[in-house]
Amino acid sequence: MTRVVILTGDPVGAAMAGPAIRAWNMALELQRHGHEVRIVSTSDSTEAVARDGVAVERVRAGDDRAFRAHERWAEVIVFQGYGLGQFDSLRRTDRFLVADVYAPMHLEALEQGRDLARATWGLRVATARDSLTDQLRRADLVLCASERQRLLYLGHLAAIGRVSPATYAGDPELRGLLALAPFGLPTESPAPGRALRGVHPAIDADSRVLLWGGGVYDWFDPLTLIRAVARAKGSVPGIRLVFLGTRHPKVDEMGIVRRAVVFNDTWVPYDERGAYLLEADAGVSTHHVHVETTFAFRTRILDYLWAGLPMVVTEGDGFADLVRDEGLGIVVPANDPDALADALTAVLTDTAAAQQYRANVARVREQ
């Protein structure tokens, strides 16, 4: 048995976004293999409790005295985001240190800072880049979520001298330095329930529901999707576009949300999302095409796979390749409302095609 601390900056509890979901399921999986796990969150929204046998603790960022107790208890420390720079004891630790860099925060900062003054934007990107570099220098093991991300981080590691005879000898693929730890799917099926149909006045049993899972961030493109839904309404009168949540449980509402008409401005509890997914006819994800897209790992697509949903997605990321190659739905060009409207209409009206998409999803999700 190994004692493991998983450090995240996201809220852990009923409402969770991608980083916390990843930390939580990593903890459950490690526990299932016989290890003792604590999750430590720096978010004020986290409640210090024990859930499913996993201790969840809250430590204020910078409170090194409180974190040091967890650091001394642990044999392995897994951290996300800016955790390494928040605690001196973590920077000086002699414990085995694992950097989970599944979210390329320096590339996200390029999009998140677009509305800022140029100097502020540049500072945010530089801060994220320098933090990531520090993590890659210090970590004993680096985790990423996809082979695309692995190529990105191999380049970064090589640039800072971590790809060397010392790391290469006996490990020519460098898997001992940079390992693939993708998100998985829950072993249990989504739990049905009354979430949308007959609950919201605009959605009834005959509605054709498109579900946008997760938050709305500046690198996504909900506006083209909304325009496409308006164009598809003539062919699919019962079409309904549902945004599961537009406000991250920690992050301030982004500008893109203020420009979009949305359904749900709260955050659906993690344990309740299955009921919403099961009431949908298809899952959608649209984004702009830029460098963040290339290396992103969209957690919401995993939920669509989990619930067996056909998908309509924008080209450019790794999941779009999976949707296209495995016949899980339709992939459309970015920023093209006409092509998107046609794809939405096809997924919602072509029963035979939708059945085939669902059958393919059932096969692929086992991977």
CSV table of C-alpha atoms in Angstrom, one decimal:
chain,number,residue,atom,x,y,z
A,1,MET,CA,0.0,0.0,0.0
A,2,THR,CA,1.2,3.5,-0.9
A,3,ARG,CA,0.0,6.7,0.7
A,4,VAL,CA,-0.9,9.2,-2.0
A,5,VAL,CA,-1.9,12.9,-1.9
A,6,ILE,CA,-3.7,14.4,-4.9
A,7,LEU,CA,-3.5,18.2,-4.9
A,8,THR,CA,-6.0,20.2,-7.0
A,9,GLY,CA,-7.0,23.8,-7.2
A,10,ASP,CA,-10.6,23.0,-8.2
A,11,PRO,CA,-13.6,22.5,-5.8
A,12,VAL,CA,-14.2,18.8,-4.9
A,13,GLY,CA,-17.8,17.9,-3.9
A,14,ALA,CA,-21.2,17.9,-5.5
A,15,ALA,CA,-20.3,20.3,-8.3
A,16,MET,CA,-17.1,19.4,-10.1
A,17,ALA,CA,-15.4,20.4,-13.3
A,18,GLY,CA,-12.7,18.5,-15.2
A,19,PRO,CA,-9.7,18.9,-12.9
A,20,ALA,CA,-11.6,17.9,-9.8
A,21,ILE,CA,-13.4,15.0,-11.7
A,22,ARG,CA,-10.0,13.7,-12.8
A,23,ALA,CA,-8.6,14.0,-9.2
A,24,TRP,CA,-11.6,12.3,-7.7
A,25,ASN,CA,-11.7,9.4,-10.1
A,26,MET,CA,-7.9,9.0,-9.9
A,27,ALA,CA,-8.3,8.7,-6.1
A,28,LEU,CA,-11.1,6.1,-6.4
A,29,GLU,CA,-9.0,4.0,-8.8
A,30,LEU,CA,-5.9,4.2,-6.6
A,31,GLN,CA,-8.0,3.2,-3.6
A,32,ARG,CA,-9.5,0.3,-5.6
A,33,HIS,CA,-5.9,-1.0,-6.1
A,34,GLY,CA,-5.2,-0.9,-2.3
A,35,HIS,CA,-3.6,2.5,-1.8
A,36,GLU,CA,-4.5,5.1,0.8
A,37,VAL,CA,-5.5,8.4,-0.8
A,38,ARG,CA,-6.2,11.9,0.3
A,39,ILE,CA,-7.4,14.7,-2.0
A,40,VAL,CA,-6.3,18.1,-0.9
A,41,SER,CA,-8.0,21.1,-2.6
A,42,THR,CA,-7.1,24.7,-2.3
A,43,SER,CA,-10.6,25.8,-3.3
A,44,ASP,CA,-12.8,27.5,-0.6
A,45,SER,CA,-15.8,25.7,-2.1
A,46,THR,CA,-14.4,22.3,-1.1
A,47,GLU,CA,-15.9,20.8,2.0
A,48,ALA,CA,-13.5,18.7,4.1
A,49,VAL,CA,-15.2,15.3,4.4
A,50,ALA,CA,-14.6,11.6,3.7
A,51,ARG,CA,-16.4,10.4,0.6
A,52,ASP,CA,-16.4,6.7,-0.5
A,53,GLY,CA,-13.5,6.1,1.8
A,54,VAL,CA,-11.4,8.9,0.3
A,55,ALA,CA,-10.5,11.8,2.6
A,56,VAL,CA,-11.0,15.2,1.1
A,57,GLU,CA,-9.2,18.1,2.8
A,58,ARG,CA,-9.1,21.8,2.2
A,59,VAL,CA,-5.9,23.8,2.6
A,60,ARG,CA,-5.7,27.5,1.7
A,61,ALA,CA,-3.1,28.2,-1.0
A,62,GLY,CA,0.0,29.4,0.6
A,63,ASP,CA,-0.7,27.9,4.0
A,64,ASP,CA,2.4,25.8,4.0
A,65,ARG,CA,2.1,24.7,7.6
A,66,ALA,CA,-1.2,23.0,7.0
A,67,PHE,CA,-0.1,21.4,3.7
A,68,ARG,CA,3.2,20.2,5.2
A,69,ALA,CA,1.2,17.7,7.4
A,70,HIS,CA,-0.1,16.1,4.2
A,71,GLU,CA,3.3,16.3,2.5
A,72,ARG,CA,4.9,14.4,5.4
A,73,TRP,CA,2.1,11.8,5.5
A,74,ALA,CA,2.4,11.1,1.7
A,75,GLU,CA,4.8,8.8,-0.1
A,76,VAL,CA,3.6,10.1,-3.5
A,77,ILE,CA,2.2,13.5,-4.3
A,78,VAL,CA,0.2,14.1,-7.5
A,79,PHE,CA,-0.5,17.8,-8.3
A,80,GLN,CA,-2.4,19.8,-10.9
A,81,GLY,CA,-2.3,23.4,-12.0
A,82,TYR,CA,-0.3,25.9,-10.0
A,83,GLY,CA,0.0,23.7,-6.9
A,84,LEU,CA,3.8,23.4,-7.0
A,85,GLY,CA,4.2,27.1,-6.6
A,86,GLN,CA,1.7,27.5,-3.7
A,87,PHE,CA,3.6,25.5,-1.1
A,88,ASP,CA,7.3,25.7,-0.1
A,89,SER,CA,7.1,22.2,1.4
A,90,LEU,CA,6.0,20.8,-2.0
A,91,ARG,CA,8.9,22.5,-3.8
A,92,ARG,CA,11.4,21.1,-1.3
A,93,THR,CA,9.7,17.7,-0.9
A,94,ASP,CA,11.7,14.4,-0.9
A,95,ARG,CA,8.5,12.5,-1.8
A,96,PHE,CA,7.9,11.0,-5.3
A,97,LEU,CA,6.4,13.9,-7.2
A,98,VAL,CA,3.9,13.5,-10.1
A,99,ALA,CA,2.9,16.4,-12.3
A,100,ASP,CA,-0.6,15.9,-13.9
A,101,VAL,CA,-0.5,18.3,-16.8
A,102,TYR,CA,-3.5,17.0,-18.7
A,103,ALA,CA,-4.7,20.6,-19.1
A,104,PRO,CA,-2.1,22.6,-21.1
A,105,MET,CA,-2.7,25.7,-19.0
A,106,HIS,CA,-0.3,27.9,-21.0
A,107,LEU,CA,-2.3,27.3,-24.2
A,108,GLU,CA,-5.6,27.8,-22.3
A,109,ALA,CA,-4.1,31.2,-21.1
A,110,LEU,CA,-3.7,32.3,-24.7
A,111,GLU,CA,-7.5,32.1,-25.2
A,112,GLN,CA,-8.6,33.1,-21.7
A,113,GLY,CA,-6.6,36.4,-21.9
A,114,ARG,CA,-7.9,37.6,-25.2
A,115,ASP,CA,-10.1,40.3,-23.6
A,116,LEU,CA,-7.3,41.6,-21.4
A,117,ALA,CA,-4.9,44.4,-22.0
A,118,ARG,CA,-1.9,43.1,-24.1
A,119,ALA,CA,0.6,43.4,-21.2
A,120,THR,CA,-1.8,41.6,-18.8
A,121,TRP,CA,-2.4,38.9,-21.4
A,122,GLY,CA,1.3,38.4,-21.9
A,123,LEU,CA,1.9,38.2,-18.2
A,124,ARG,CA,-0.7,35.5,-17.7
A,125,VAL,CA,0.6,33.4,-20.5
A,126,ALA,CA,4.2,33.8,-19.3
A,127,THR,CA,3.2,32.9,-15.7
A,128,ALA,CA,1.4,29.7,-16.9
A,129,ARG,CA,4.4,28.8,-19.1
A,130,ASP,CA,6.9,29.4,-16.4
A,131,SER,CA,4.8,27.4,-13.9
A,132,LEU,CA,4.6,24.5,-16.3
A,133,THR,CA,8.3,24.6,-17.0
A,134,ASP,CA,9.0,24.5,-13.2
A,135,GLN,CA,6.7,21.4,-12.9
A,136,LEU,CA,8.4,19.6,-15.8
A,137,ARG,CA,11.8,20.3,-14.3
A,138,ARG,CA,11.0,19.0,-10.8
A,139,ALA,CA,8.5,16.1,-11.3
A,140,ASP,CA,9.7,12.5,-11.0
A,141,LEU,CA,6.9,11.5,-13.3
A,142,VAL,CA,4.7,13.6,-15.7
A,143,LEU,CA,1.1,12.5,-16.6
A,144,CYS,CA,-0.8,13.6,-19.7
A,145,ALA,CA,-4.1,12.5,-21.2
A,146,SER,CA,-3.5,11.8,-24.8
A,147,GLU,CA,-0.8,10.8,-27.3
A,148,ARG,CA,-1.2,14.3,-28.9
A,149,GLN,CA,-0.4,15.9,-25.5
A,150,ARG,CA,2.5,13.5,-25.1
A,151,LEU,CA,4.1,14.9,-28.2
A,152,LEU,CA,3.6,18.4,-26.9
A,153,TYR,CA,5.3,17.7,-23.5
A,154,LEU,CA,8.1,15.6,-25.0
A,155,GLY,CA,9.1,18.8,-26.9
A,156,HIS,CA,8.9,20.9,-23.7
A,157,LEU,CA,10.9,18.3,-21.7
A,158,ALA,CA,13.5,18.1,-24.4
A,159,ALA,CA,13.8,21.9,-24.5
A,160,ILE,CA,14.6,22.1,-20.7
A,161,GLY,CA,17.1,19.2,-20.7
A,162,ARG,CA,14.9,16.4,-19.3
A,163,VAL,CA,15.4,14.2,-22.4
A,164,SER,CA,18.9,13.1,-21.8
A,165,PRO,CA,21.0,9.9,-21.6
A,166,ALA,CA,20.0,9.6,-17.9
A,167,THR,CA,16.3,9.4,-18.8
A,168,TYR,CA,16.7,7.7,-22.1
A,169,ALA,CA,19.0,4.8,-21.1
A,170,GLY,CA,16.8,1.7,-20.6
A,171,ASP,CA,13.7,3.7,-21.5
A,172,PRO,CA,13.9,4.8,-25.1
A,173,GLU,CA,10.2,5.7,-25.2
A,174,LEU,CA,10.6,7.8,-22.0
A,175,ARG,CA,7.4,6.2,-20.6
A,176,GLY,CA,9.0,6.3,-17.1
A,177,LEU,CA,9.3,10.1,-17.4
A,178,LEU,CA,6.1,11.0,-19.3
A,179,ALA,CA,3.2,8.6,-19.0
A,180,LEU,CA,-0.2,8.5,-20.6
A,181,ALA,CA,-3.0,8.6,-18.0
A,182,PRO,CA,-6.2,9.3,-19.9
A,183,PHE,CA,-9.6,9.9,-18.4
A,184,GLY,CA,-11.7,6.8,-18.1
A,185,LEU,CA,-15.5,6.2,-18.0
A,186,PRO,CA,-17.4,5.1,-14.9
A,187,THR,CA,-17.9,1.4,-14.6
A,188,GLU,CA,-21.6,1.8,-13.7
A,189,SER,CA,-24.1,3.1,-16.3
A,190,PRO,CA,-25.8,6.5,-16.0
A,191,ALA,CA,-28.7,6.6,-13.6
A,192,PRO,CA,-32.0,7.6,-15.2
A,193,GLY,CA,-34.2,10.2,-13.7
A,194,ARG,CA,-36.5,13.2,-14.5
A,195,ALA,CA,-34.2,16.0,-15.4
A,196,LEU,CA,-35.4,17.8,-18.5
A,197,ARG,CA,-38.4,16.3,-20.2
A,198,GLY,CA,-41.6,17.4,-18.4
A,199,VAL,CA,-39.5,19.3,-15.9
A,200,HIS,CA,-38.5,22.3,-18.0
A,201,PRO,CA,-41.5,24.0,-19.7
A,202,ALA,CA,-39.7,24.1,-23.1
A,203,ILE,CA,-38.8,20.4,-23.2
A,204,ASP,CA,-41.4,17.7,-23.5
A,205,ALA,CA,-41.5,14.0,-24.6
A,206,ASP,CA,-41.4,15.0,-28.3
A,207,SER,CA,-38.5,17.5,-28.1
A,208,ARG,CA,-35.3,16.6,-29.8
A,209,VAL,CA,-32.6,17.5,-27.3
A,210,LEU,CA,-29.0,18.5,-28.1
A,211,LEU,CA,-26.9,18.6,-25.0
A,212,TRP,CA,-23.9,20.8,-24.3
A,213,GLY,CA,-22.1,19.1,-21.4
A,214,GLY,CA,-19.8,21.1,-19.2
A,215,GLY,CA,-18.9,24.8,-19.1
A,216,VAL,CA,-18.7,27.5,-21.8
A,217,TYR,CA,-15.2,28.8,-22.1
A,218,ASP,CA,-13.7,31.3,-24.5
A,219,TRP,CA,-12.1,28.6,-26.6
A,220,PHE,CA,-15.5,27.1,-27.4
A,221,ASP,CA,-17.9,28.4,-30.0
A,222,PRO,CA,-21.5,28.3,-28.7
A,223,LEU,CA,-22.6,31.2,-30.9
A,224,THR,CA,-22.2,29.3,-34.1
A,225,LEU,CA,-24.1,26.4,-32.5
A,226,ILE,CA,-27.0,28.7,-31.5
A,227,ARG,CA,-27.2,30.1,-35.0
A,228,ALA,CA,-27.1,26.6,-36.4
A,229,VAL,CA,-30.0,25.5,-34.1
A,230,ALA,CA,-32.0,28.4,-35.3
A,231,ARG,CA,-31.5,27.4,-38.9
A,232,ALA,CA,-32.3,23.7,-38.2
A,233,LYS,CA,-35.5,24.6,-36.4
A,234,GLY,CA,-37.4,24.7,-39.7
A,235,SER,CA,-36.5,21.0,-40.4
A,236,VAL,CA,-36.7,19.9,-36.8
A,237,PRO,CA,-39.4,22.0,-35.0
A,238,GLY,CA,-38.9,20.2,-31.7
A,239,ILE,CA,-35.1,20.9,-31.5
A,240,ARG,CA,-33.9,22.1,-28.1
A,241,LEU,CA,-30.3,23.1,-27.2
A,242,VAL,CA,-29.5,22.6,-23.5
A,243,PHE,CA,-26.4,23.9,-21.9
A,244,LEU,CA,-25.8,21.8,-18.8
A,245,GLY,CA,-23.9,24.5,-17.0
A,246,THR,CA,-22.4,27.8,-18.0
A,247,ARG,CA,-20.8,28.8,-14.7
A,248,HIS,CA,-17.8,26.9,-13.6
A,249,PRO,CA,-18.0,26.2,-9.8
A,250,LYS,CA,-14.8,28.2,-9.3
A,251,VAL,CA,-14.1,30.4,-12.4
A,252,ASP,CA,-15.9,33.7,-13.1
A,253,GLU,CA,-18.4,33.7,-16.0
A,254,MET,CA,-16.5,34.2,-19.2
A,255,GLY,CA,-17.3,36.7,-21.8
A,256,ILE,CA,-18.6,34.2,-24.3
A,257,VAL,CA,-21.4,33.3,-21.9
A,258,ARG,CA,-22.6,36.8,-21.6
A,259,ARG,CA,-23.1,36.8,-25.4
A,260,ALA,CA,-25.0,33.6,-25.6
A,261,VAL,CA,-28.6,32.6,-24.7
A,262,VAL,CA,-28.3,29.6,-22.3
A,263,PHE,CA,-30.6,27.3,-20.5
A,264,ASN,CA,-28.9,26.5,-17.2
A,265,ASP,CA,-26.7,29.1,-15.5
A,266,THR,CA,-25.9,26.8,-12.5
A,267,TRP,CA,-23.7,23.8,-12.5
A,268,VAL,CA,-25.3,20.3,-12.6
A,269,PRO,CA,-24.1,18.2,-9.7
A,270,TYR,CA,-21.6,15.6,-10.8
A,271,ASP,CA,-23.6,12.6,-9.5
A,272,GLU,CA,-26.8,13.9,-11.2
A,273,ARG,CA,-25.4,14.5,-14.7
A,274,GLY,CA,-26.4,11.0,-15.9
A,275,ALA,CA,-30.1,11.7,-15.9
A,276,TYR,CA,-29.6,14.7,-18.2
A,277,LEU,CA,-27.4,12.7,-20.6
A,278,LEU,CA,-29.9,10.0,-20.9
A,279,GLU,CA,-32.7,12.4,-21.8
A,280,ALA,CA,-30.7,13.8,-24.7
A,281,ASP,CA,-30.8,12.7,-28.3
A,282,ALA,CA,-27.2,13.9,-29.2
A,283,GLY,CA,-24.2,15.5,-27.6
A,284,VAL,CA,-22.6,18.6,-29.1
A,285,SER,CA,-19.2,20.3,-28.8
A,286,THR,CA,-18.2,23.2,-31.0
A,287,HIS,CA,-15.0,25.2,-30.7
A,288,HIS,CA,-12.7,27.6,-32.6
A,289,VAL,CA,-9.6,26.1,-34.2
A,290,HIS,CA,-6.3,27.2,-32.7
A,291,VAL,CA,-3.4,25.7,-30.8
A,292,GLU,CA,-5.4,25.0,-27.7
A,293,THR,CA,-7.8,22.9,-29.8
A,294,THR,CA,-5.0,20.7,-31.0
A,295,PHE,CA,-3.9,19.5,-27.6
A,296,ALA,CA,-7.2,19.7,-25.6
A,297,PHE,CA,-8.8,16.8,-23.9
A,298,ARG,CA,-12.6,17.4,-23.8
A,299,THR,CA,-14.0,15.7,-20.7
A,300,ARG,CA,-17.6,16.3,-21.9
A,301,ILE,CA,-17.0,13.9,-24.8
A,302,LEU,CA,-16.4,11.1,-22.3
A,303,ASP,CA,-19.8,11.7,-20.8
A,304,TYR,CA,-21.4,11.5,-24.3
A,305,LEU,CA,-19.6,8.1,-24.7
A,306,TRP,CA,-20.7,7.0,-21.3
A,307,ALA,CA,-24.3,7.7,-22.1
A,308,GLY,CA,-24.2,6.3,-25.6
A,309,LEU,CA,-25.0,9.6,-27.4
A,310,PRO,CA,-24.4,10.3,-31.1
A,311,MET,CA,-22.2,13.4,-31.4
A,312,VAL,CA,-21.8,16.5,-33.6
A,313,VAL,CA,-18.4,18.0,-33.0
A,314,THR,CA,-16.1,20.6,-34.6
A,315,GLU,CA,-13.0,19.3,-36.3
A,316,GLY,CA,-9.5,19.9,-35.0
A,317,ASP,CA,-9.0,18.0,-31.7
A,318,GLY,CA,-8.3,14.4,-30.9
A,319,PHE,CA,-11.9,13.5,-30.1
A,320,ALA,CA,-13.0,14.8,-33.5
A,321,ASP,CA,-10.7,12.3,-35.1
A,322,LEU,CA,-12.2,9.5,-33.0
A,323,VAL,CA,-15.8,10.6,-33.9
A,324,ARG,CA,-14.9,10.6,-37.6
A,325,ASP,CA,-12.8,7.4,-37.7
A,326,GLU,CA,-15.2,5.3,-35.6
A,327,GLY,CA,-18.5,6.6,-36.9
A,328,LEU,CA,-19.7,8.1,-33.6
A,329,GLY,CA,-21.5,11.0,-35.2
A,330,ILE,CA,-20.7,13.9,-37.5
A,331,VAL,CA,-17.6,16.2,-37.6
A,332,VAL,CA,-18.1,19.7,-39.1
A,333,PRO,CA,-15.8,22.5,-40.1
A,334,ALA,CA,-15.3,25.3,-37.5
A,335,ASN,CA,-17.4,28.5,-37.7
A,336,ASP,CA,-19.8,27.1,-40.3
A,337,PRO,CA,-23.4,27.4,-39.1
A,338,ASP,CA,-24.8,25.9,-42.4
A,339,ALA,CA,-22.8,22.8,-42.2
A,340,LEU,CA,-23.5,22.5,-38.5
A,341,ALA,CA,-27.3,22.9,-39.0
A,342,ASP,CA,-27.2,20.2,-41.7
A,343,ALA,CA,-25.3,17.9,-39.3
A,344,LEU,CA,-27.7,18.6,-36.4
A,345,THR,CA,-30.7,17.9,-38.6
A,346,ALA,CA,-29.2,14.6,-39.9
A,347,VAL,CA,-28.4,13.3,-36.4
A,348,LEU,CA,-31.9,14.2,-35.1
A,349,THR,CA,-34.0,13.0,-38.1
A,350,ASP,CA,-32.1,10.1,-39.7
A,351,THR,CA,-33.1,7.3,-37.3
A,352,ALA,CA,-31.0,4.6,-39.0
A,353,ALA,CA,-27.9,6.7,-38.9
A,354,ALA,CA,-28.5,7.6,-35.2
A,355,GLN,CA,-28.9,3.9,-34.3
A,356,GLN,CA,-25.6,3.1,-36.1
A,357,TYR,CA,-23.8,5.9,-34.3
A,358,ARG,CA,-25.1,4.6,-30.9
A,359,ALA,CA,-24.0,1.1,-31.8
A,360,ASN,CA,-20.5,2.4,-32.6
A,361,VAL,CA,-20.4,4.4,-29.4
A,362,ALA,CA,-21.3,1.3,-27.4
A,363,ARG,CA,-18.4,-0.5,-29.1
A,364,VAL,CA,-15.8,2.3,-28.7
A,365,ARG,CA,-16.6,3.3,-25.2
A,366,GLU,CA,-15.2,-0.1,-24.0
A,367,GLN,CA,-11.8,1.2,-25.0
